[in-house]
GROMACS .gro file of C-alpha atoms in nm:
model
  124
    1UNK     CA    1   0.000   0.000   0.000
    2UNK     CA    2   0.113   0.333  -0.060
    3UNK     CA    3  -0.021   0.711   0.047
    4UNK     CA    4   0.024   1.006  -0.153
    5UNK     CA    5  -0.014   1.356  -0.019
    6UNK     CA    6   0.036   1.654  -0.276
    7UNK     CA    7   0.129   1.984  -0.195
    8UNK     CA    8   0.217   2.350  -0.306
    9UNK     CA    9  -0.099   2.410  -0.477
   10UNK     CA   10  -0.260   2.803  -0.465
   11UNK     CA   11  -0.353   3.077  -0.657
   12UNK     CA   12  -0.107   3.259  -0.951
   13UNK     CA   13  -0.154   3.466  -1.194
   14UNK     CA   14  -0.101   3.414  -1.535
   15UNK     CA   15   0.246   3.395  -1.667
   16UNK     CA   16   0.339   3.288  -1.306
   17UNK     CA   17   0.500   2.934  -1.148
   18UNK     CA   18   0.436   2.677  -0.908
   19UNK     CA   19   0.567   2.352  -0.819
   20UNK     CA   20   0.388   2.080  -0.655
   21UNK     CA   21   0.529   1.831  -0.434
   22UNK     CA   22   0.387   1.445  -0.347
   23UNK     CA   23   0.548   1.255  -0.081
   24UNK     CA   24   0.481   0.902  -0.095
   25UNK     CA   25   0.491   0.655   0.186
   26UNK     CA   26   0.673   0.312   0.255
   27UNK     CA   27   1.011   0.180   0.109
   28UNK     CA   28   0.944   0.124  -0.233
   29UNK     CA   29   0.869   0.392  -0.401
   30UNK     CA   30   1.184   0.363  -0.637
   31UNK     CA   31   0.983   0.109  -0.788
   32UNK     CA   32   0.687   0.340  -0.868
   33UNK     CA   33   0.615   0.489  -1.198
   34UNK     CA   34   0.451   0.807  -1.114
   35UNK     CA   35   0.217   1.040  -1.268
   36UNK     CA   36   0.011   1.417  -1.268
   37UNK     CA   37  -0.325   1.460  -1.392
   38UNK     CA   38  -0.568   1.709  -1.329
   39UNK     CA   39  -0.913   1.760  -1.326
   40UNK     CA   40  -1.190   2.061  -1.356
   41UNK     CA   41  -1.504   1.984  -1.233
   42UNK     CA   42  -1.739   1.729  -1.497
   43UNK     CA   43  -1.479   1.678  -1.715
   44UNK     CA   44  -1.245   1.351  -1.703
   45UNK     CA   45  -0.932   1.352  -1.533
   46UNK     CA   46  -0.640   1.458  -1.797
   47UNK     CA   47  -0.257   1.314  -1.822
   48UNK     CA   48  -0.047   1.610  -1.711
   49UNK     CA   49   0.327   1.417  -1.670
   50UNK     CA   50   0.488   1.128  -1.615
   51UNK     CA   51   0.802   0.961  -1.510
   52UNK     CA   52   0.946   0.652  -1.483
   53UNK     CA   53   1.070   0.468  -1.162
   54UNK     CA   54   1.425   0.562  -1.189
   55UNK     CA   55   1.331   0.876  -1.362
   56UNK     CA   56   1.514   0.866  -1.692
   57UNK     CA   57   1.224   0.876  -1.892
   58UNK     CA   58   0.956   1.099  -1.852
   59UNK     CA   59   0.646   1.227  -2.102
   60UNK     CA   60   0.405   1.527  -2.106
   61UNK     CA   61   0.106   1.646  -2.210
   62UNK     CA   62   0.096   1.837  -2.537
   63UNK     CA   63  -0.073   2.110  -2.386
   64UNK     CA   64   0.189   2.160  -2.112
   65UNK     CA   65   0.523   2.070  -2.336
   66UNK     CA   66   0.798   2.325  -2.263
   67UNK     CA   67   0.652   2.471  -1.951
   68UNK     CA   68   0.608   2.194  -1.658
   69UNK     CA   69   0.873   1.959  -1.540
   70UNK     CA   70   0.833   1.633  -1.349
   71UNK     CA   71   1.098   1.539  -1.210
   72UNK     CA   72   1.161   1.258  -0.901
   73UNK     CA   73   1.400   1.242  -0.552
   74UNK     CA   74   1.377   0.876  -0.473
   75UNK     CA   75   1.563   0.946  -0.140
   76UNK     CA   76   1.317   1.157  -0.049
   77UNK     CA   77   1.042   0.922  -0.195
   78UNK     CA   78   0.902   1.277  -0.343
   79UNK     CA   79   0.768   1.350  -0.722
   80UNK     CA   80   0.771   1.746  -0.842
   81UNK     CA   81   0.601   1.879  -1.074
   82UNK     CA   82   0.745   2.255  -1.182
   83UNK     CA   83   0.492   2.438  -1.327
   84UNK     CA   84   0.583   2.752  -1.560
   85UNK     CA   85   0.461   2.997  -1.781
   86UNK     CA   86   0.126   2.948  -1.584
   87UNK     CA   87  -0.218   2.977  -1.794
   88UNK     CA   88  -0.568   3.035  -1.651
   89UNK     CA   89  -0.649   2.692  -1.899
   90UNK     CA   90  -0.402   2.497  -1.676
   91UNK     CA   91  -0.673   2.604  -1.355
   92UNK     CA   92  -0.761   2.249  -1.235
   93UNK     CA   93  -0.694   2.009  -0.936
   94UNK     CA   94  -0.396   1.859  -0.993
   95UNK     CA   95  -0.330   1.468  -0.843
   96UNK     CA   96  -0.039   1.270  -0.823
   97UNK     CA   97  -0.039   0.876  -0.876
   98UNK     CA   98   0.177   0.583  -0.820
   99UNK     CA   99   0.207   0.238  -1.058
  100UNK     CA  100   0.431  -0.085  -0.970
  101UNK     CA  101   0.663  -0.092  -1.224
  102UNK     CA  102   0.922   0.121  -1.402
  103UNK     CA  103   0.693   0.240  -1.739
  104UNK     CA  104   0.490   0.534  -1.700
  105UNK     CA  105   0.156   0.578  -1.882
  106UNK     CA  106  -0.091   0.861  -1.934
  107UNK     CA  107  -0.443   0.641  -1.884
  108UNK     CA  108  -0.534   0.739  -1.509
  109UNK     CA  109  -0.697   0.335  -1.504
  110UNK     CA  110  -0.280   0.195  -1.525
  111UNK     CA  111  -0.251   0.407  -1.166
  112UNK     CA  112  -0.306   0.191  -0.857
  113UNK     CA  113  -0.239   0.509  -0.608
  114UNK     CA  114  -0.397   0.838  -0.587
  115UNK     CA  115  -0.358   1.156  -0.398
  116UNK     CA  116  -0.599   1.374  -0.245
  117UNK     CA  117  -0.563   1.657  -0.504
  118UNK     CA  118  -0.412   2.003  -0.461
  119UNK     CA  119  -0.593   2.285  -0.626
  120UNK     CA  120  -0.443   2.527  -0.837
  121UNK     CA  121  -0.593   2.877  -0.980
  122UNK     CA  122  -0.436   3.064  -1.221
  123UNK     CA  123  -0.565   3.418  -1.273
  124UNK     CA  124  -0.577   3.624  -1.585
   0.00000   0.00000   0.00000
């Protein structure tokens, strides 16, 4: 079993950064693909970023190429995601999730693990 609890959501205006934290629990999470998605109210929850276990591969969205960054500290059994160049589209809760395995994937049904969300508001 393992918890996730994100953090470093808020409120930002436009143009603006962020970067949210998860801290997993337990041992093993060097042998956790790991994921961001987010999710506005009634629509389905989106692939944000992903990265593998030992984090030398990683993928992203389309709509947030070239301005977030997930990156991994398996010593500190934490996942980041750096969030740049902030637009009031990227408004959303934002969840991290946890996989056995080294591969990542962007379908939220792969993730065994979720977070409790962190919200995040960008202003215009």
């Amino acid at each position: 079993q393992v918890q996730l609890v994100e953090s470093g959501g808020g409120l930002v205006q436009a143009g603006g950064s962020l970067r949210l934290s998860c801290t997993a629990s337990g041992r093993t999470f060097s042998t956790y693909a790991m994921g961001w998605f987010r999710q506005v109210p009634g629509k389905d929850r989106e692939f944000v970023a992903a990265i593998s276990s030992g984090g030398f591969s990683t993928n992203y969205a389309d709509s947030v190429k070239g301005r977030f960054t997930i990156s991994r500290d398996n010593a500190k059994n934490t996942v980041y995601l750096q969030m740049n160049s902030l637009k009031p589209e990227d408004t959303a809760d934002y969840y991290c999730a946890a996989r056995p395995g080294s591969r990542w994937y962007t379908n939220p049904y792969e993730y065994n693990y979720w977070g409790q969300g962190t919200q995040v508001t960008v202003s215009s």
